């Protein structure tokens, strides 16, 4: 639980000495940076550079990389120790000492085009109020993003049962570690308000590697539905975001634009034979019937 306190992070960064030589959870490699910039390039462009917030930035080599990519970066962290160090290292970048759960108290609505958090959810998952604080975090991000904006998250923990939407895929960050890269685009504000009142199914895309296929078993769902149901799943599948009871609604093979839906047999064949595949998954709302 120590990760949720300012005092822990202030003390941790103070002990590191030269913050330029340390990066919490490891440096950003080309795969990670290319994934982030590919999303940024698909956002609407204007004469002004995109505004990007690195939330929970830490000592942040990523902010400098994004600056060099051509966007306006604001680094936000609640550790005063690391923010002061960042101001000395990168004085041309905007740095702000602020709790991630107070974004909307400082920034006006429609301020950012994108928000990036690297291992931010991992830190939130250590909190005693993890589920509630992560949902509050998503609300804060939504409040300051433009209507075309998005949130990008890179974490060891998938937190699918809490976040429940967005497009996810696994990225290899070093020889022995993969992390979940999630992209959430802004929902229309009327839809977001409605979702707080009406339970609904949650749907998202997940890019899977062949090695993940052996960690979950699917069977046809209800007759005529054209979907598969995850009949069993192990911890590896759960970490990636697949749980027993989820529905596999459709799939998209690597190199194709559209998702194919409506044929459970085709989807099952694609899962068995494709080297890389994106699944369209659906999780029943709380209270709906699910296989246990």
PDB file of N, CA, C and O in Angstrom, residues 124-190:
ATOM      1  N   UNK A 124      -2.061   2.323  -8.884  1.00  0.00           N
ATOM      2  CA  UNK A 124      -3.412   2.453  -8.338  1.00  0.00           C
ATOM      3  C   UNK A 124      -3.937   1.117  -7.826  1.00  0.00           C
ATOM      4  O   UNK A 124      -4.727   1.074  -6.885  1.00  0.00           O
ATOM      5  N   UNK A 125      -3.505   0.015  -8.447  1.00  0.00           N
ATOM      6  CA  UNK A 125      -3.975  -1.304  -8.021  1.00  0.00           C
ATOM      7  C   UNK A 125      -3.473  -1.672  -6.633  1.00  0.00           C
ATOM      8  O   UNK A 125      -3.993  -2.597  -6.012  1.00  0.00           O
ATOM      9  N   UNK A 126      -2.459  -0.986  -6.125  1.00  0.00           N
ATOM     10  CA  UNK A 126      -1.962  -1.268  -4.779  1.00  0.00           C
ATOM     11  C   UNK A 126      -2.763  -0.532  -3.704  1.00  0.00           C
ATOM     12  O   UNK A 126      -2.549  -0.765  -2.516  1.00  0.00           O
ATOM     13  N   UNK A 127      -3.650   0.365  -4.123  1.00  0.00           N
ATOM     14  CA  UNK A 127      -4.411   1.150  -3.148  1.00  0.00           C
ATOM     15  C   UNK A 127      -5.471   0.304  -2.460  1.00  0.00           C
ATOM     16  O   UNK A 127      -5.991  -0.665  -3.028  1.00  0.00           O
ATOM     17  N   UNK A 128      -5.822   0.686  -1.261  1.00  0.00           N
ATOM     18  CA  UNK A 128      -6.886  -0.026  -0.545  1.00  0.00           C
ATOM     19  C   UNK A 128      -8.239   0.186  -1.223  1.00  0.00           C
ATOM     20  O   UNK A 128      -9.137  -0.645  -1.092  1.00  0.00           O
ATOM     21  N   UNK A 129      -8.387   1.291  -1.948  1.00  0.00           N
ATOM     22  CA  UNK A 129      -9.632   1.591  -2.659  1.00  0.00           C
ATOM     23  C   UNK A 129      -9.398   1.542  -4.163  1.00  0.00           C
ATOM     24  O   UNK A 129      -9.863   2.414  -4.911  1.00  0.00           O
ATOM     25  N   UNK A 130      -8.691   0.516  -4.643  1.00  0.00           N
ATOM     26  CA  UNK A 130      -8.241   0.457  -6.032  1.00  0.00           C
ATOM     27  C   UNK A 130      -9.370   0.648  -7.037  1.00  0.00           C
ATOM     28  O   UNK A 130      -9.279   1.495  -7.937  1.00  0.00           O
ATOM     29  N   UNK A 131     -10.445  -0.129  -6.926  1.00  0.00           N
ATOM     30  CA  UNK A 131     -11.515  -0.063  -7.925  1.00  0.00           C
ATOM     31  C   UNK A 131     -12.137   1.326  -7.979  1.00  0.00           C
ATOM     32  O   UNK A 131     -12.304   1.912  -9.051  1.00  0.00           O
ATOM     33  N   UNK A 132     -12.461   1.870  -6.824  1.00  0.00           N
ATOM     34  CA  UNK A 132     -13.096   3.185  -6.787  1.00  0.00           C
ATOM     35  C   UNK A 132     -12.172   4.280  -7.280  1.00  0.00           C
ATOM     36  O   UNK A 132     -12.602   5.185  -8.015  1.00  0.00           O
ATOM     37  N   UNK A 133     -10.899   4.221  -6.913  1.00  0.00           N
ATOM     38  CA  UNK A 133      -9.965   5.275  -7.308  1.00  0.00           C
ATOM     39  C   UNK A 133      -9.659   5.207  -8.805  1.00  0.00           C
ATOM     40  O   UNK A 133      -9.479   6.247  -9.447  1.00  0.00           O
ATOM     41  N   UNK A 134      -9.610   3.999  -9.386  1.00  0.00           N
ATOM     42  CA  UNK A 134      -9.363   3.885 -10.831  1.00  0.00           C
ATOM     43  C   UNK A 134     -10.554   4.434 -11.607  1.00  0.00           C
ATOM     44  O   UNK A 134     -10.384   5.141 -12.614  1.00  0.00           O
ATOM     45  N   UNK A 135     -11.761   4.151 -11.153  1.00  0.00           N
ATOM     46  CA  UNK A 135     -12.942   4.723 -11.821  1.00  0.00           C
ATOM     47  C   UNK A 135     -12.946   6.243 -11.699  1.00  0.00           C
ATOM     48  O   UNK A 135     -13.295   6.957 -12.641  1.00  0.00           O
ATOM     49  N   UNK A 136     -12.546   6.749 -10.535  1.00  0.00           N
ATOM     50  CA  UNK A 136     -12.450   8.198 -10.355  1.00  0.00           C
ATOM     51  C   UNK A 136     -11.378   8.778 -11.279  1.00  0.00           C
ATOM     52  O   UNK A 136     -11.561   9.863 -11.848  1.00  0.00           O
ATOM     53  N   UNK A 137     -10.277   8.060 -11.430  1.00  0.00           N
ATOM     54  CA  UNK A 137      -9.217   8.490 -12.335  1.00  0.00           C
ATOM     55  C   UNK A 137      -9.743   8.606 -13.763  1.00  0.00           C
ATOM     56  O   UNK A 137      -9.470   9.590 -14.467  1.00  0.00           O
ATOM     57  N   UNK A 138     -10.521   7.612 -14.211  1.00  0.00           N
ATOM     58  CA  UNK A 138     -11.078   7.651 -15.556  1.00  0.00           C
ATOM     59  C   UNK A 138     -12.017   8.842 -15.729  1.00  0.00           C
ATOM     60  O   UNK A 138     -12.049   9.490 -16.784  1.00  0.00           O
ATOM     61  N   UNK A 139     -12.788   9.165 -14.704  1.00  0.00           N
ATOM     62  CA  UNK A 139     -13.683  10.325 -14.762  1.00  0.00           C
ATOM     63  C   UNK A 139     -12.896  11.621 -14.868  1.00  0.00           C
ATOM     64  O   UNK A 139     -13.265  12.535 -15.613  1.00  0.00           O
ATOM     65  N   UNK A 140     -11.783  11.713 -14.123  1.00  0.00           N
ATOM     66  CA  UNK A 140     -10.943  12.908 -14.176  1.00  0.00           C
ATOM     67  C   UNK A 140     -10.330  13.079 -15.572  1.00  0.00           C
ATOM     68  O   UNK A 140     -10.286  14.192 -16.108  1.00  0.00           O
ATOM     69  N   UNK A 141      -9.860  11.984 -16.153  1.00  0.00           N
ATOM     70  CA  UNK A 141      -9.303  12.043 -17.508  1.00  0.00           C
ATOM     71  C   UNK A 141     -10.357  12.479 -18.515  1.00  0.00           C
ATOM     72  O   UNK A 141     -10.110  13.336 -19.374  1.00  0.00           O
ATOM     73  N   UNK A 142     -11.541  11.902 -18.400  1.00  0.00           N
ATOM     74  CA  UNK A 142     -12.630  12.236 -19.311  1.00  0.00           C
ATOM     75  C   UNK A 142     -12.970  13.719 -19.234  1.00  0.00           C
ATOM     76  O   UNK A 142     -13.263  14.367 -20.248  1.00  0.00           O
ATOM     77  N   UNK A 143     -12.893  14.282 -18.041  1.00  0.00           N
ATOM     78  CA  UNK A 143     -13.284  15.684 -17.830  1.00  0.00           C
ATOM     79  C   UNK A 143     -12.351  16.662 -18.528  1.00  0.00           C
ATOM     80  O   UNK A 143     -12.774  17.770 -18.885  1.00  0.00           O
ATOM     81  N   UNK A 144     -11.080  16.291 -18.733  1.00  0.00           N
ATOM     82  CA  UNK A 144     -10.116  17.248 -19.297  1.00  0.00           C
ATOM     83  C   UNK A 144      -9.719  16.918 -20.731  1.00  0.00           C
ATOM     84  O   UNK A 144      -8.935  17.650 -21.336  1.00  0.00           O
ATOM     85  N   UNK A 145     -10.253  15.825 -21.287  1.00  0.00           N
ATOM     86  CA  UNK A 145      -9.931  15.451 -22.662  1.00  0.00           C
ATOM     87  C   UNK A 145     -10.877  16.110 -23.654  1.00  0.00           C
ATOM     88  O   UNK A 145     -12.050  16.352 -23.358  1.00  0.00           O
ATOM     89  N   UNK A 146     -10.372  16.372 -24.851  1.00  0.00           N
ATOM     90  CA  UNK A 146     -11.213  16.841 -25.941  1.00  0.00           C
ATOM     91  C   UNK A 146     -12.116  15.700 -26.405  1.00  0.00           C
ATOM     92  O   UNK A 146     -11.865  14.530 -26.101  1.00  0.00           O
ATOM     93  N   UNK A 147     -13.139  16.044 -27.175  1.00  0.00           N
ATOM     94  CA  UNK A 147     -14.108  15.023 -27.589  1.00  0.00           C
ATOM     95  C   UNK A 147     -13.480  13.932 -28.454  1.00  0.00           C
ATOM     96  O   UNK A 147     -13.995  12.820 -28.515  1.00  0.00           O
ATOM     97  N   UNK A 148     -12.379  14.259 -29.143  1.00  0.00           N
ATOM     98  CA  UNK A 148     -11.698  13.237 -29.952  1.00  0.00           C
ATOM     99  C   UNK A 148     -10.548  12.591 -29.188  1.00  0.00           C
ATOM    100  O   UNK A 148      -9.800  11.794 -29.757  1.00  0.00           O
ATOM    101  N   UNK A 149     -10.382  12.936 -27.904  1.00  0.00           N
ATOM    102  CA  UNK A 149      -9.207  12.540 -27.145  1.00  0.00           C
ATOM    103  C   UNK A 149      -9.181  11.079 -26.738  1.00  0.00           C
ATOM    104  O   UNK A 149     -10.146  10.329 -26.942  1.00  0.00           O
ATOM    105  N   UNK A 150      -8.062  10.679 -26.139  1.00  0.00           N
ATOM    106  CA  UNK A 150      -7.918   9.288 -25.715  1.00  0.00           C
ATOM    107  C   UNK A 150      -6.971   9.192 -24.531  1.00  0.00           C
ATOM    108  O   UNK A 150      -6.185  10.099 -24.261  1.00  0.00           O
ATOM    109  N   UNK A 151      -7.076   8.060 -23.838  1.00  0.00           N
ATOM    110  CA  UNK A 151      -6.159   7.709 -22.756  1.00  0.00           C
ATOM    111  C   UNK A 151      -5.375   6.472 -23.191  1.00  0.00           C
ATOM    112  O   UNK A 151      -5.962   5.513 -23.699  1.00  0.00           O
ATOM    113  N   UNK A 152      -4.062   6.501 -22.995  1.00  0.00           N
ATOM    114  CA  UNK A 152      -3.222   5.334 -23.271  1.00  0.00           C
ATOM    115  C   UNK A 152      -2.579   4.881 -21.974  1.00  0.00           C
ATOM    116  O   UNK A 152      -1.981   5.695 -21.256  1.00  0.00           O
ATOM    117  N   UNK A 153      -2.696   3.599 -21.658  1.00  0.00           N
ATOM    118  CA  UNK A 153      -2.181   3.051 -20.413  1.00  0.00           C
ATOM    119  C   UNK A 153      -1.267   1.866 -20.711  1.00  0.00           C
ATOM    120  O   UNK A 153      -1.606   1.001 -21.529  1.00  0.00           O
ATOM    121  N   UNK A 154      -0.130   1.826 -20.049  1.00  0.00           N
ATOM    122  CA  UNK A 154       0.802   0.705 -20.186  1.00  0.00           C
ATOM    123  C   UNK A 154       1.093   0.164 -18.790  1.00  0.00           C
ATOM    124  O   UNK A 154       1.687   0.861 -17.957  1.00  0.00           O
ATOM    125  N   UNK A 155       0.651  -1.069 -18.520  1.00  0.00           N
ATOM    126  CA  UNK A 155       0.751  -1.622 -17.170  1.00  0.00           C
ATOM    127  C   UNK A 155       0.963  -3.125 -17.209  1.00  0.00           C
ATOM    128  O   UNK A 155       0.606  -3.800 -18.172  1.00  0.00           O
ATOM    129  N   UNK A 156       1.485  -3.656 -16.112  1.00  0.00           N
ATOM    130  CA  UNK A 156       1.547  -5.106 -15.937  1.00  0.00           C
ATOM    131  C   UNK A 156       0.156  -5.648 -15.648  1.00  0.00           C
ATOM    132  O   UNK A 156      -0.208  -6.718 -16.114  1.00  0.00           O
ATOM    133  N   UNK A 157      -0.620  -4.915 -14.862  1.00  0.00           N
ATOM    134  CA  UNK A 157      -1.979  -5.335 -14.526  1.00  0.00           C
ATOM    135  C   UNK A 157      -2.934  -4.886 -15.621  1.00  0.00           C
ATOM    136  O   UNK A 157      -2.904  -3.726 -16.036  1.00  0.00           O
ATOM    137  N   UNK A 158      -3.784  -5.794 -16.081  1.00  0.00           N
ATOM    138  CA  UNK A 158      -4.750  -5.441 -17.118  1.00  0.00           C
ATOM    139  C   UNK A 158      -5.913  -4.630 -16.544  1.00  0.00           C
ATOM    140  O   UNK A 158      -6.427  -3.722 -17.180  1.00  0.00           O
ATOM    141  N   UNK A 159      -6.357  -4.984 -15.318  1.00  0.00           N
ATOM    142  CA  UNK A 159      -7.470  -4.301 -14.635  1.00  0.00           C
ATOM    143  C   UNK A 159      -8.742  -4.284 -15.479  1.00  0.00           C
ATOM    144  O   UNK A 159      -9.534  -3.353 -15.389  1.00  0.00           O
ATOM    145  N   UNK A 160      -8.940  -5.344 -16.271  1.00  0.00           N
ATOM    146  CA  UNK A 160     -10.112  -5.392 -17.155  1.00  0.00           C
ATOM    147  C   UNK A 160     -11.417  -5.367 -16.382  1.00  0.00           C
ATOM    148  O   UNK A 160     -12.392  -4.747 -16.800  1.00  0.00           O
ATOM    149  N   UNK A 161     -11.453  -6.046 -15.230  1.00  0.00           N
ATOM    150  CA  UNK A 161     -12.697  -6.107 -14.460  1.00  0.00           C
ATOM    151  C   UNK A 161     -13.092  -4.743 -13.914  1.00  0.00           C
ATOM    152  O   UNK A 161     -14.251  -4.524 -13.568  1.00  0.00           O
ATOM    153  N   UNK A 162     -12.138  -3.802 -13.846  1.00  0.00           N
ATOM    154  CA  UNK A 162     -12.432  -2.457 -13.339  1.00  0.00           C
ATOM    155  C   UNK A 162     -12.669  -1.487 -14.487  1.00  0.00           C
ATOM    156  O   UNK A 162     -13.667  -0.759 -14.502  1.00  0.00           O
ATOM    157  N   UNK A 163     -11.784  -1.488 -15.486  1.00  0.00           N
ATOM    158  CA  UNK A 163     -11.893  -0.525 -16.578  1.00  0.00           C
ATOM    159  C   UNK A 163     -12.935  -0.976 -17.592  1.00  0.00           C
ATOM    160  O   UNK A 163     -13.808  -0.200 -17.988  1.00  0.00           O
ATOM    161  N   UNK A 164     -12.814  -2.217 -18.054  1.00  0.00           N
ATOM    162  CA  UNK A 164     -13.895  -2.839 -18.806  1.00  0.00           C
ATOM    163  C   UNK A 164     -14.124  -2.369 -20.223  1.00  0.00           C
ATOM    164  O   UNK A 164     -15.119  -2.744 -20.839  1.00  0.00           O
ATOM    165  N   UNK A 165     -13.266  -1.545 -20.800  1.00  0.00           N
ATOM    166  CA  UNK A 165     -13.445  -1.182 -22.205  1.00  0.00           C
ATOM    167  C   UNK A 165     -12.110  -0.728 -22.781  1.00  0.00           C
ATOM    168  O   UNK A 165     -11.100  -0.678 -22.094  1.00  0.00           O
ATOM    169  N   UNK A 166     -12.148  -0.377 -24.062  1.00  0.00           N
ATOM    170  CA  UNK A 166     -10.937   0.051 -24.741  1.00  0.00           C
ATOM    171  C   UNK A 166     -10.312  -1.067 -25.553  1.00  0.00           C
ATOM    172  O   UNK A 166     -10.744  -2.216 -25.509  1.00  0.00           O
ATOM    173  N   UNK A 167      -9.297  -0.721 -26.325  1.00  0.00           N
ATOM    174  CA  UNK A 167      -8.576  -1.681 -27.149  1.00  0.00           C
ATOM    175  C   UNK A 167      -7.264  -2.014 -26.463  1.00  0.00           C
ATOM    176  O   UNK A 167      -6.505  -1.118 -26.099  1.00  0.00           O
ATOM    177  N   UNK A 168      -6.985  -3.296 -26.271  1.00  0.00           N
ATOM    178  CA  UNK A 168      -5.785  -3.703 -25.553  1.00  0.00           C
ATOM    179  C   UNK A 168      -4.949  -4.662 -26.385  1.00  0.00           C
ATOM    180  O   UNK A 168      -5.465  -5.388 -27.232  1.00  0.00           O
ATOM    181  N   UNK A 169      -3.658  -4.639 -26.122  1.00  0.00           N
ATOM    182  CA  UNK A 169      -2.749  -5.631 -26.697  1.00  0.00           C
ATOM    183  C   UNK A 169      -1.526  -5.748 -25.799  1.00  0.00           C
ATOM    184  O   UNK A 169      -1.246  -4.866 -24.979  1.00  0.00           O
ATOM    185  N   UNK A 170      -0.820  -6.841 -25.956  1.00  0.00           N
ATOM    186  CA  UNK A 170       0.372  -7.085 -25.169  1.00  0.00           C
ATOM    187  C   UNK A 170       1.600  -6.558 -25.908  1.00  0.00           C
ATOM    188  O   UNK A 170       1.743  -6.771 -27.115  1.00  0.00           O
ATOM    189  N   UNK A 171       2.478  -5.852 -25.184  1.00  0.00           N
ATOM    190  CA  UNK A 171       3.714  -5.329 -25.759  1.00  0.00           C
ATOM    191  C   UNK A 171       4.885  -5.877 -24.948  1.00  0.00           C
ATOM    192  O   UNK A 171       4.859  -5.851 -23.709  1.00  0.00           O
ATOM    193  N   UNK A 172       5.899  -6.372 -25.637  1.00  0.00           N
ATOM    194  CA  UNK A 172       7.107  -6.855 -24.972  1.00  0.00           C
ATOM    195  C   UNK A 172       8.001  -5.668 -24.649  1.00  0.00           C
ATOM    196  O   UNK A 172       8.424  -4.937 -25.547  1.00  0.00           O
ATOM    197  N   UNK A 173       8.275  -5.472 -23.360  1.00  0.00           N
ATOM    198  CA  UNK A 173       9.108  -4.340 -22.951  1.00  0.00           C
ATOM    199  C   UNK A 173      10.554  -4.753 -22.690  1.00  0.00           C
ATOM    200  O   UNK A 173      11.447  -3.909 -22.695  1.00  0.00           O
ATOM    201  N   UNK A 174      10.778  -6.021 -22.441  1.00  0.00           N
ATOM    202  CA  UNK A 174      12.135  -6.566 -22.432  1.00  0.00           C
ATOM    203  C   UNK A 174      12.027  -8.063 -22.673  1.00  0.00           C
ATOM    204  O   UNK A 174      10.938  -8.581 -22.907  1.00  0.00           O
ATOM    205  N   UNK A 175      13.127  -8.786 -22.609  1.00  0.00           N
ATOM    206  CA  UNK A 175      13.128 -10.204 -22.972  1.00  0.00           C
ATOM    207  C   UNK A 175      12.220 -11.046 -22.090  1.00  0.00           C
ATOM    208  O   UNK A 175      11.717 -12.087 -22.504  1.00  0.00           O
ATOM    209  N   UNK A 176      11.974 -10.601 -20.870  1.00  0.00           N
ATOM    210  CA  UNK A 176      11.250 -11.442 -19.915  1.00  0.00           C
ATOM    211  C   UNK A 176       9.935 -10.817 -19.432  1.00  0.00           C
ATOM    212  O   UNK A 176       9.317 -11.344 -18.519  1.00  0.00           O
ATOM    213  N   UNK A 177       9.509  -9.702 -20.039  1.00  0.00           N
ATOM    214  CA  UNK A 177       8.323  -9.034 -19.505  1.00  0.00           C
ATOM    215  C   UNK A 177       7.455  -8.468 -20.616  1.00  0.00           C
ATOM    216  O   UNK A 177       7.941  -7.808 -21.518  1.00  0.00           O
ATOM    217  N   UNK A 178       6.153  -8.755 -20.536  1.00  0.00           N
ATOM    218  CA  UNK A 178       5.176  -8.114 -21.414  1.00  0.00           C
ATOM    219  C   UNK A 178       4.238  -7.281 -20.562  1.00  0.00           C
ATOM    220  O   UNK A 178       4.018  -7.570 -19.387  1.00  0.00           O
ATOM    221  N   UNK A 179       3.695  -6.239 -21.169  1.00  0.00           N
ATOM    222  CA  UNK A 179       2.768  -5.358 -20.472  1.00  0.00           C
ATOM    223  C   UNK A 179       1.555  -5.112 -21.357  1.00  0.00           C
ATOM    224  O   UNK A 179       1.600  -5.290 -22.575  1.00  0.00           O
ATOM    225  N   UNK A 180       0.455  -4.724 -20.726  1.00  0.00           N
ATOM    226  CA  UNK A 180      -0.784  -4.458 -21.448  1.00  0.00           C
ATOM    227  C   UNK A 180      -0.848  -2.997 -21.862  1.00  0.00           C
ATOM    228  O   UNK A 180      -0.740  -2.100 -21.020  1.00  0.00           O
ATOM    229  N   UNK A 181      -1.013  -2.766 -23.158  1.00  0.00           N
ATOM    230  CA  UNK A 181      -1.184  -1.415 -23.697  1.00  0.00           C
ATOM    231  C   UNK A 181      -2.655  -1.228 -24.025  1.00  0.00           C
ATOM    232  O   UNK A 181      -3.214  -1.956 -24.841  1.00  0.00           O
ATOM    233  N   UNK A 182      -3.295  -0.290 -23.359  1.00  0.00           N
ATOM    234  CA  UNK A 182      -4.739  -0.064 -23.521  1.00  0.00           C
ATOM    235  C   UNK A 182      -4.977   1.346 -24.055  1.00  0.00           C
ATOM    236  O   UNK A 182      -4.386   2.315 -23.574  1.00  0.00           O
ATOM    237  N   UNK A 183      -5.871   1.450 -25.031  1.00  0.00           N
ATOM    238  CA  UNK A 183      -6.275   2.749 -25.578  1.00  0.00           C
ATOM    239  C   UNK A 183      -7.771   2.905 -25.379  1.00  0.00           C
ATOM    240  O   UNK A 183      -8.562   2.064 -25.819  1.00  0.00           O
ATOM    241  N   UNK A 184      -8.156   3.973 -24.694  1.00  0.00           N
ATOM    242  CA  UNK A 184      -9.567   4.289 -24.475  1.00  0.00           C
ATOM    243  C   UNK A 184      -9.870   5.629 -25.117  1.00  0.00           C
ATOM    244  O   UNK A 184      -9.238   6.643 -24.791  1.00  0.00           O
ATOM    245  N   UNK A 185     -10.822   5.634 -26.039  1.00  0.00           N
ATOM    246  CA  UNK A 185     -11.240   6.881 -26.667  1.00  0.00           C
ATOM    247  C   UNK A 185     -12.419   7.465 -25.891  1.00  0.00           C
ATOM    248  O   UNK A 185     -13.209   6.735 -25.278  1.00  0.00           O
ATOM    249  N   UNK A 186     -12.530   8.764 -25.928  1.00  0.00           N
ATOM    250  CA  UNK A 186     -13.578   9.461 -25.177  1.00  0.00           C
ATOM    251  C   UNK A 186     -14.946   9.014 -25.655  1.00  0.00           C
ATOM    252  O   UNK A 186     -15.224   8.977 -26.860  1.00  0.00           O
ATOM    253  N   UNK A 187     -15.802   8.645 -24.705  1.00  0.00           N
ATOM    254  CA  UNK A 187     -17.196   8.378 -25.009  1.00  0.00           C
ATOM    255  C   UNK A 187     -17.930   9.705 -25.094  1.00  0.00           C
ATOM    256  O   UNK A 187     -17.581  10.655 -24.386  1.00  0.00           O
ATOM    257  N   UNK A 188     -18.954   9.806 -25.964  1.00  0.00           N
ATOM    258  CA  UNK A 188     -19.783  11.011 -25.929  1.00  0.00           C
ATOM    259  C   UNK A 188     -20.287  11.249 -24.505  1.00  0.00           C
ATOM    260  O   UNK A 188     -20.623  10.299 -23.797  1.00  0.00           O
ATOM    261  N   UNK A 189     -20.306  12.498 -24.077  1.00  0.00           N
ATOM    262  CA  UNK A 189     -20.625  12.772 -22.678  1.00  0.00           C
ATOM    263  C   UNK A 189     -22.021  12.318 -22.271  1.00  0.00           C
ATOM    264  O   UNK A 189     -22.256  11.925 -21.151  1.00  0.00           O
ATOM    265  N   UNK A 190     -22.973  12.338 -23.229  1.00  0.00           N
ATOM    266  CA  UNK A 190     -24.303  11.822 -22.896  1.00  0.00           C
ATOM    267  C   UNK A 190     -24.260  10.325 -22.667  1.00  0.00           C
ATOM    268  O   UNK A 190     -24.947   9.790 -21.799  1.00  0.00           O
TER     269      UNK A 190
END
